[in-house]
Amino acid sequence: MAGIRIRGGRPLTGSVPVSSAKNAVLKMMAAALMTSGRCVIRRAPAIRDVETMAELVRSLGANVSRNADGSLVMEAGIVTCLEAPEHLVRRMRASVLVMGPLLARFGRVRVPLPGGCAIGPRPIELHLRGLRQMGARITEERGFVEARAGRLLGTEIHLDYPSVGATENLMMAACLAKGTTVIRNAAREPEIVDLQLFLNKMGARVRGAGGDAVYIEGVDGLSGADHEPIPDRIEAGTYMVAAAITRGDVVLRPVIPRHVEAVTAKLRETGAIVEEVGPDTLRVRGVDRPRPLYVRTQPYPGFPTDMQPQFMALMAIAAGASIISETVYTSRMKHADELRRMGADIVVDGQVAIIRGVRRLTGACVEASDLRAGAALILAGLAADGETVVEGIHHVDRGYETIEDKLRALGADVWRVAEDVPAAGGVPLVRR
Ligand code: EPZ
């Protein structure tokens, strides 16, 4: 299994470029299905999830290409299929976000129910309930969901939980509905505000994103748009922790400081120094040993669940005992087992972990179970004595653009290990 090999113990120093937000770009690609116009998404990261979404929209008949400047150009003039292929939905849950757009534009869509994943069951009943309220007739059978509708009708929807995906799917569906839709108890993530910007550039009439209610006034048609998505706040947070865990000194840009406020606050609580050194630039310096924390994940603007594994790695070397409570997912603690292989002292009870910091972790061969768990293990390897091999690097490649190049530019001793190379020591390594 392909992996990344890390020789730990080096403080990271220098500056790291932050890519555009994965969890914004994927939704904009889905939204582009609602028009035959030309959509340009600038600085789209070269990551597996973007390639998967490109494969998905191509399978529906849309054209997607990448310009030399890294922007994605998408034109869904001809959509020949209204069914999302099962293997792509299984590979990436975000595939279900084509439901709202296809139903709104063509009145029909068929998608496989997304399976669970390493971090828990990933149901979509909030998405489906909202679409039914807008007049869609939805059947679920043999693991597939089929939705049909004449023109969707604007209505008032109250989400039981501020689901990011449900908010986005329903926002997009409502853009072409007849009348006005209000989504209450909506998710407030920055990627949703960015999606609102993109949709309005397409000619939609959306307002309120970022608050707890989003208002969408349906229009008869949409056109193309040209947009540069926000920087990836989770990638930025990951490199902020990389600076802290290696006692380094790292400058990140572009980053929107407000989007990483919860991460900044918690890093400062550990004793790390986080400074805004420019309107879109942060500097993070680590201290000898981080102070312990109590972290409880919540929907935005609370502490992000997508930063929970990375903070568990940091707390593994804290000077004291920390508690992490994961409230968003039911089983997002698998990385604790792998961190224990590196000498971490962690007890997990359901969705709560108690981490007793140790002075040093030791390198080991560990395996990523999902995207952010893989990032956490890489961070632990950067801090550990000796060599760590993080297998299952394909999970990390889903959301981190050229991670080993960015880390190497900060002074890390990391390189990619080719497929089928046993993790045992002494084997020839492939430097990319
Ligand atoms: C988005 O997933 C992100 N993915 C996730 O990031 C992120 O962890 C999550 O939001 C929370 O911030 C993308 O944007 C592509 P949810 P999403 O709907 O939309 C439950 C990463 O690492 N739920 O807010 O799937 C659900 O099971 C990924 O980049 C229902 O029960 O998140 C989960 O426990 C991982 N029923 C919780 O809500 C529903 O109908 C949050 O899910 C929908 C969701």
Coordinates of C-alpha atoms and ligand atoms in Angstrom, one line a residue:
M1 CA 0.0 0.0 0.0
A2 CA 1.4 3.4 -0.9
G3 CA 2.5 5.6 1.9
I4 CA 4.6 8.4 3.2
R5 CA 7.8 7.9 5.1
I6 CA 8.8 10.5 7.7
R7 CA 12.0 11.0 9.7
G8 CA 10.7 13.0 12.6
G9 CA 12.2 15.5 15.1
R10 CA 12.8 18.5 12.8
P11 CA 11.1 21.9 13.6
L12 CA 9.3 23.0 10.5
T13 CA 10.2 26.5 9.3
G14 CA 9.3 28.7 6.3
S15 CA 6.1 29.5 4.4
V16 CA 3.4 27.2 3.0
P17 CA 0.9 28.0 0.3
V18 CA -2.7 27.1 1.2
S19 CA -4.8 25.7 -1.6
S20 CA -8.5 26.5 -2.3
A21 CA -11.1 24.8 -0.2
K22 CA -11.9 21.2 -1.2
N23 CA -15.3 21.5 0.5
A24 CA -16.1 24.6 -1.5
V25 CA -14.9 23.5 -4.9
L26 CA -16.8 20.2 -4.9
K27 CA -20.1 22.0 -4.3
M28 CA -19.4 24.5 -7.0
M29 CA -18.8 21.7 -9.5
A30 CA -22.2 20.3 -8.5
A31 CA -23.8 23.7 -8.9
A32 CA -22.3 24.1 -12.4
L33 CA -24.6 21.3 -13.5
M34 CA -27.5 23.7 -13.2
T35 CA -26.5 25.7 -16.3
S36 CA -25.3 25.2 -19.8
G37 CA -23.1 28.2 -19.3
R38 CA -19.3 28.1 -18.8
C39 CA -18.2 27.9 -15.2
V40 CA -14.6 28.7 -14.2
I41 CA -13.4 27.7 -10.7
R42 CA -10.0 29.2 -10.1
R43 CA -7.1 27.6 -8.2
A44 CA -9.0 24.4 -8.0
P45 CA -6.7 22.0 -6.0
A46 CA -5.2 19.0 -7.7
I47 CA -6.6 16.5 -5.2
R48 CA -8.4 13.1 -5.6
D49 CA -11.8 14.3 -4.6
V50 CA -11.8 17.0 -7.3
E51 CA -10.7 14.4 -9.8
T52 CA -13.5 12.1 -8.6
M53 CA -16.1 14.9 -8.9
A54 CA -14.8 15.6 -12.4
E55 CA -15.2 11.9 -13.3
L56 CA -18.7 12.1 -11.9
V57 CA -19.9 15.1 -13.9
R58 CA -18.2 13.8 -17.0
S59 CA -20.2 10.5 -16.6
L60 CA -23.3 12.7 -16.6
G61 CA -22.3 14.2 -19.9
A62 CA -20.7 17.5 -18.8
N63 CA -17.4 18.8 -20.0
V64 CA -14.6 19.4 -17.5
S65 CA -11.1 20.5 -18.3
R66 CA -8.3 22.1 -16.4
N67 CA -6.4 25.2 -17.7
A68 CA -2.7 25.7 -17.4
D69 CA -3.3 28.2 -14.6
G70 CA -4.9 25.5 -12.5
S71 CA -8.5 26.7 -13.0
L72 CA -11.3 24.2 -13.8
V73 CA -13.6 24.9 -16.7
M74 CA -17.0 23.2 -16.6
E75 CA -19.8 23.2 -19.2
A76 CA -22.9 21.2 -18.6
G77 CA -24.5 22.1 -21.9
I78 CA -25.4 18.5 -22.7
V79 CA -26.3 16.2 -19.8
T80 CA -27.0 12.8 -21.1
C81 CA -27.4 10.9 -17.9
L82 CA -29.2 11.6 -14.6
E83 CA -27.7 8.8 -12.5
A84 CA -24.6 9.0 -10.4
P85 CA -22.5 5.9 -10.8
E86 CA -22.4 3.7 -7.7
H87 CA -18.6 3.3 -7.6
L88 CA -18.1 7.1 -7.5
V89 CA -20.7 7.7 -4.8
R90 CA -19.1 5.0 -2.7
R91 CA -15.7 6.6 -3.2
M92 CA -16.9 10.1 -2.3
R93 CA -20.0 10.9 -0.2
A94 CA -20.0 14.5 -1.7
S95 CA -21.3 12.9 -4.9
V96 CA -24.8 13.1 -3.4
L97 CA -24.6 16.8 -3.9
V98 CA -25.5 16.4 -7.6
M99 CA -29.1 15.6 -6.4
G100 CA -30.3 19.1 -5.8
P101 CA -28.8 20.5 -9.1
L102 CA -30.0 17.7 -11.4
L103 CA -33.5 17.6 -9.8
A104 CA -33.8 21.3 -10.1
R105 CA -32.7 21.5 -13.7
F106 CA -34.0 18.3 -15.2
G107 CA -36.8 17.1 -12.8
R108 CA -35.2 13.7 -12.2
V109 CA -32.1 12.2 -10.5
R110 CA -31.0 8.8 -9.3
V111 CA -28.2 8.3 -6.9
P112 CA -27.0 5.3 -4.8
L113 CA -27.4 5.8 -1.1
P114 CA -23.9 6.7 0.2
G115 CA -22.4 4.0 2.4
G116 CA -21.0 4.7 5.8
C117 CA -17.4 5.4 6.0
A118 CA -14.5 5.2 8.5
I119 CA -16.0 8.0 10.6
G120 CA -19.5 6.7 11.0
P121 CA -22.8 6.3 9.2
R122 CA -23.4 9.1 6.7
P123 CA -27.2 9.2 6.2
I124 CA -28.9 11.7 3.9
E125 CA -32.5 11.8 5.3
L126 CA -32.2 15.5 6.0
H127 CA -31.5 16.1 2.3
L128 CA -34.4 13.9 1.2
R129 CA -36.9 15.3 3.6
G130 CA -36.1 18.8 2.4
L131 CA -36.5 17.8 -1.3
R132 CA -39.8 16.1 -0.5
Q133 CA -41.0 19.3 1.2
M134 CA -40.2 21.1 -2.1
G135 CA -42.5 18.7 -4.0
A136 CA -40.1 16.0 -5.1
R137 CA -41.4 12.4 -5.2
I138 CA -38.6 10.2 -3.8
T139 CA -38.4 6.5 -3.7
E140 CA -35.7 4.5 -2.0
E141 CA -35.1 0.9 -3.0
R142 CA -32.2 -1.6 -3.3
G143 CA -29.8 1.0 -2.1
F144 CA -30.8 3.7 -4.6
V145 CA -32.7 6.9 -4.3
E146 CA -34.8 8.1 -7.2
A147 CA -36.3 11.7 -7.1
R148 CA -38.7 13.2 -9.6
A149 CA -40.4 16.5 -9.7
G150 CA -42.1 18.9 -12.0
R151 CA -40.8 22.3 -11.0
L152 CA -39.8 22.3 -7.3
L153 CA -41.7 24.6 -5.1
G154 CA -40.2 27.1 -2.7
T155 CA -41.1 26.3 1.0
E156 CA -39.9 26.7 4.5
I157 CA -37.6 23.9 5.7
H158 CA -36.3 23.4 9.2
L159 CA -33.3 21.1 9.5
D160 CA -33.2 18.9 12.6
Y161 CA -29.4 19.3 12.5
P162 CA -27.3 22.0 10.8
S163 CA -26.1 19.5 8.2
V164 CA -23.5 21.0 5.8
G165 CA -24.5 18.8 2.9
A166 CA -28.2 19.1 3.4
T167 CA -28.0 22.9 3.5
E168 CA -26.0 22.9 0.3
N169 CA -28.1 20.4 -1.6
L170 CA -31.3 22.3 -0.7
M171 CA -29.8 25.7 -1.4
M172 CA -28.9 24.5 -4.9
A173 CA -32.3 22.8 -5.5
A174 CA -34.1 26.0 -4.4
C175 CA -32.3 28.2 -6.9
L176 CA -34.5 27.0 -9.8
A177 CA -37.7 26.4 -7.7
K178 CA -40.9 28.4 -8.1
G179 CA -41.1 30.8 -5.2
T180 CA -39.0 31.4 -2.2
T181 CA -37.4 28.8 0.1
V182 CA -36.1 29.4 3.6
I183 CA -33.7 26.9 5.2
R184 CA -33.8 27.3 9.0
N185 CA -31.2 25.8 11.3
A186 CA -28.9 25.9 8.3
A187 CA -25.2 25.0 8.6
R188 CA -23.0 28.2 8.8
E189 CA -19.7 26.9 7.5
P190 CA -17.6 29.4 5.3
E191 CA -17.9 27.0 2.4
I192 CA -21.7 27.6 2.4
V193 CA -21.2 31.4 2.3
D194 CA -18.8 30.8 -0.7
L195 CA -21.3 28.6 -2.4
Q196 CA -23.9 31.4 -2.0
L197 CA -21.4 33.8 -3.7
F198 CA -20.9 31.4 -6.6
L199 CA -24.6 30.7 -7.0
N200 CA -25.4 34.5 -7.1
K201 CA -22.7 34.9 -9.7
M202 CA -24.7 32.3 -11.7
G203 CA -27.7 34.6 -11.4
A204 CA -29.3 33.0 -8.4
R205 CA -30.9 35.0 -5.6
V206 CA -29.5 33.6 -2.3
R207 CA -29.0 35.5 0.9
G208 CA -28.3 34.8 4.6
A209 CA -25.7 32.1 4.2
G210 CA -23.4 32.1 7.3
G211 CA -26.4 32.7 9.5
D212 CA -28.9 30.2 10.8
A213 CA -31.4 30.8 8.0
V214 CA -30.7 30.9 4.2
Y215 CA -33.3 32.5 1.9
I216 CA -33.4 31.5 -1.8
E217 CA -35.7 33.2 -4.3
G218 CA -36.2 30.8 -7.2
V219 CA -35.3 32.0 -10.8
D220 CA -36.1 30.6 -14.2
G221 CA -32.5 29.9 -15.3
L222 CA -28.8 30.3 -14.4
S223 CA -25.7 31.2 -16.3
G224 CA -22.0 30.5 -16.1
A225 CA -19.8 32.0 -13.4
D226 CA -16.1 32.7 -12.7
H227 CA -15.0 32.4 -9.1
E228 CA -12.0 31.8 -6.9
P229 CA -13.0 29.7 -3.9
I230 CA -11.9 30.6 -0.4
P231 CA -8.7 29.1 1.0
D232 CA -9.0 25.7 2.6
R233 CA -9.3 26.4 6.4
I234 CA -8.8 22.7 7.3
E235 CA -5.6 22.4 5.2
A236 CA -4.5 25.7 6.9
G237 CA -5.4 24.3 10.3
T238 CA -3.4 21.2 9.6
Y239 CA -0.2 23.2 8.8
M240 CA -0.8 25.4 11.9
V241 CA -0.7 22.2 14.0
A242 CA 2.4 21.0 12.1
A243 CA 4.2 24.2 13.3
A244 CA 3.0 23.7 16.8
I245 CA 3.8 19.9 17.1
T246 CA 7.3 20.3 15.7
R247 CA 8.1 23.5 17.7
G248 CA 8.5 25.2 14.4
D249 CA 7.9 28.6 12.9
V250 CA 5.6 28.6 9.9
V251 CA 3.9 31.3 7.8
L252 CA 0.7 30.3 6.0
R253 CA -1.0 32.2 3.1
P254 CA -3.6 32.7 1.8
V255 CA -5.8 32.1 4.9
I256 CA -8.8 33.9 6.2
P257 CA -8.1 34.3 9.9
R258 CA -11.8 34.4 10.9
H259 CA -12.3 31.0 9.3
V260 CA -9.7 29.4 11.6
E261 CA -10.6 31.3 14.8
A262 CA -11.5 28.2 16.8
V263 CA -8.3 26.5 15.8
T264 CA -6.3 29.6 16.6
A265 CA -7.9 30.0 20.0
K266 CA -7.1 26.4 20.9
L267 CA -3.5 26.6 19.7
R268 CA -3.0 29.7 21.8
E269 CA -4.4 27.8 24.8
T270 CA -1.6 25.2 24.3
G271 CA 0.9 28.1 24.4
A272 CA 1.6 28.3 20.7
I273 CA 2.0 31.8 19.3
V274 CA -0.4 32.6 16.4
E275 CA -0.1 36.0 14.8
E276 CA -1.9 37.7 12.0
V277 CA 1.0 39.1 10.0
G278 CA -1.0 40.2 7.0
P279 CA -4.7 40.4 5.9
D280 CA -4.5 36.9 4.5
T281 CA -1.4 35.6 6.4
L282 CA -0.8 33.8 9.7
R283 CA 2.4 33.0 11.5
V284 CA 2.5 30.1 13.9
R285 CA 5.3 29.3 16.4
G286 CA 5.3 26.2 18.6
V287 CA 6.5 26.0 22.1
D288 CA 8.5 23.3 23.9
R289 CA 5.6 21.2 25.1
P290 CA 2.0 22.2 24.4
R291 CA -0.3 22.6 27.4
P292 CA -3.2 20.1 27.6
L293 CA -6.7 21.0 26.3
Y294 CA -10.4 20.2 26.5
V295 CA -11.7 20.1 22.9
R296 CA -15.3 19.6 22.0
T297 CA -16.1 19.5 18.2
Q298 CA -19.2 21.4 17.1
P299 CA -20.7 22.8 13.9
Y300 CA -19.2 26.0 12.7
P301 CA -18.2 28.4 14.3
G302 CA -17.4 25.8 17.0
F303 CA -14.2 23.7 16.9
P304 CA -14.2 21.8 13.6
T305 CA -14.5 18.0 13.7
D306 CA -12.2 18.0 10.6
M307 CA -9.4 19.2 13.0
Q308 CA -10.1 16.8 15.8
P309 CA -7.6 14.0 14.7
Q310 CA -4.8 16.6 14.2
F311 CA -5.3 18.0 17.7
M312 CA -5.3 14.5 19.1
A313 CA -1.8 14.1 17.7
L314 CA -0.8 17.4 19.2
M315 CA -2.2 16.5 22.6
A316 CA -0.3 13.2 22.5
I317 CA 2.8 15.1 23.4
A318 CA 1.2 17.7 25.7
A319 CA 2.4 18.3 29.3
G320 CA -0.6 16.8 31.0
A321 CA -4.0 15.1 30.3
S322 CA -6.4 16.4 27.6
I323 CA -10.0 15.5 26.8
I324 CA -11.5 15.4 23.3
S325 CA -15.2 15.0 22.8
E326 CA -16.4 14.3 19.2
T327 CA -20.0 15.4 18.9
V328 CA -20.4 15.4 15.1
Y329 CA -19.5 11.8 14.1
T330 CA -20.1 8.6 16.0
S331 CA -16.8 6.9 15.4
R332 CA -14.2 9.4 14.5
M333 CA -11.5 8.0 16.8
K334 CA -9.8 5.3 14.8
H335 CA -6.6 7.3 14.6
A336 CA -6.2 6.8 18.4
D337 CA -5.3 3.1 17.8
E338 CA -2.6 4.2 15.4
L339 CA -1.2 6.9 17.6
R340 CA -0.9 4.3 20.4
R341 CA 1.4 2.4 18.1
M342 CA 3.7 5.4 18.3
G343 CA 3.6 5.5 22.1
A344 CA 0.7 7.8 22.7
D345 CA -1.3 7.2 25.9
I346 CA -4.9 7.5 24.8
V347 CA -8.1 6.0 26.2
V348 CA -11.2 6.2 24.0
D349 CA -14.7 5.7 25.5
G350 CA -17.3 6.1 22.6
Q351 CA -17.0 9.6 21.3
V352 CA -14.7 10.8 24.1
A353 CA -10.9 10.4 24.3
I354 CA -8.6 11.0 27.2
I355 CA -5.0 11.7 26.1
R356 CA -2.2 11.7 28.6
G357 CA 0.7 13.5 27.0
V358 CA 4.1 11.8 26.7
R359 CA 7.4 13.5 26.2
R360 CA 8.2 11.9 22.9
L361 CA 6.4 9.7 20.4
T362 CA 8.4 7.0 18.5
G363 CA 8.2 6.3 14.8
A364 CA 6.2 3.3 13.7
C365 CA 4.3 1.9 10.7
V366 CA 0.8 3.2 10.9
E367 CA -2.3 3.2 8.6
A368 CA -4.6 6.0 7.7
S369 CA -8.3 5.2 8.0
D370 CA -9.6 8.4 6.5
L371 CA -8.4 11.8 5.2
R372 CA -8.0 13.7 8.5
A373 CA -6.8 10.6 10.4
G374 CA -4.0 10.3 7.8
A375 CA -3.1 13.9 8.3
A376 CA -2.9 13.4 12.0
L377 CA -0.5 10.5 11.7
I378 CA 1.7 12.5 9.4
L379 CA 1.8 15.2 12.1
A380 CA 2.7 12.7 14.7
G381 CA 5.4 11.3 12.5
L382 CA 6.9 14.8 12.1
A383 CA 7.2 15.1 15.9
A384 CA 8.3 11.5 16.6
D385 CA 11.8 10.1 17.2
G386 CA 12.8 7.9 14.3
E387 CA 11.0 6.9 11.2
T388 CA 7.2 6.6 10.6
V389 CA 5.5 5.2 7.6
V390 CA 1.9 6.3 7.1
E391 CA 0.2 3.7 4.8
G392 CA -3.0 4.4 3.0
I393 CA -1.8 7.7 1.7
H394 CA -4.5 7.7 -0.9
H395 CA -6.9 8.9 1.9
V396 CA -4.7 11.9 2.4
D397 CA -4.4 12.6 -1.3
R398 CA -8.2 13.1 -1.3
G399 CA -7.9 16.5 0.3
Y400 CA -4.2 17.6 0.6
E401 CA -2.5 18.9 -2.5
T402 CA 1.1 17.6 -2.8
I403 CA 1.4 17.3 0.9
E404 CA 4.9 15.8 0.9
D405 CA 6.2 18.7 -1.3
K406 CA 4.7 21.3 1.0
L407 CA 6.1 19.6 4.1
R408 CA 9.6 19.2 2.4
A409 CA 9.6 22.9 1.6
L410 CA 9.2 23.5 5.3
G411 CA 12.3 21.3 6.1
A412 CA 10.5 18.0 6.8
D413 CA 12.3 14.8 5.9
V414 CA 9.5 13.1 4.1
W415 CA 9.0 11.1 0.9
R416 CA 6.4 9.0 -0.7
V417 CA 6.8 5.2 -0.6
A418 CA 5.7 3.4 -3.7
E419 CA 3.0 0.8 -3.9
D420 CA 3.7 -2.7 -2.6
V421 CA 6.8 -1.7 -0.8
P422 CA 6.8 -3.4 2.6
A423 CA 7.1 -0.9 5.4
A424 CA 10.0 -2.8 6.9
G425 CA 13.2 -0.8 7.1
G426 CA 16.0 -1.1 4.6
V427 CA 13.9 -1.1 1.4
P428 CA 14.6 1.2 -1.5
L429 CA 12.5 4.2 -1.3
V430 CA 11.0 6.2 -4.1
R431 CA 11.6 9.9 -3.8
R432 CA 9.0 11.8 -5.8
Ligands
EPZ1 C1 -19.2 18.0 5.3 O1 -19.7 16.7 5.3 C2 -17.7 17.9 5.0 N1 -17.5 17.3 3.7 C3 -17.0 17.0 6.1 O2 -15.6 17.0 5.8 C4 -17.3 17.6 7.4 O3 -16.7 16.8 8.4 C5 -18.8 17.8 7.7 O4 -19.4 18.6 6.6 C6 -19.0 18.5 9.0 O5 -18.4 19.7 9.0 C7 -17.7 18.0 2.6 O6 -18.1 19.2 2.6 C8 -17.5 17.3 1.3 P1 -23.0 16.9 7.6 P2 -21.3 16.4 5.3 O7 -24.1 16.7 6.7 O8 -22.0 17.4 4.5 C9 -25.2 13.6 10.1 C10 -13.5 16.2 5.3 O9 -12.7 15.7 6.0 N2 -26.3 13.7 9.1 O10 -22.9 18.3 8.3 O11 -21.5 15.0 5.1 C11 -23.9 13.0 9.6 O12 -24.1 11.6 9.6 C12 -15.0 15.8 5.4 O13 -13.3 17.1 4.4 C13 -27.4 13.0 9.3 O14 -27.6 12.3 10.3 O15 -21.6 16.7 6.9 C14 -22.9 13.5 10.5 O16 -22.8 12.7 11.7 C15 -15.2 14.7 6.4 N3 -28.4 13.1 8.3 C16 -23.4 14.9 10.9 O17 -24.8 14.9 10.5 C17 -28.2 13.8 7.2 O18 -29.2 13.9 6.4 C18 -22.7 16.0 10.1 O19 -22.9 15.8 8.7 C19 -27.0 14.6 7.0 C20 -26.1 14.5 8.0

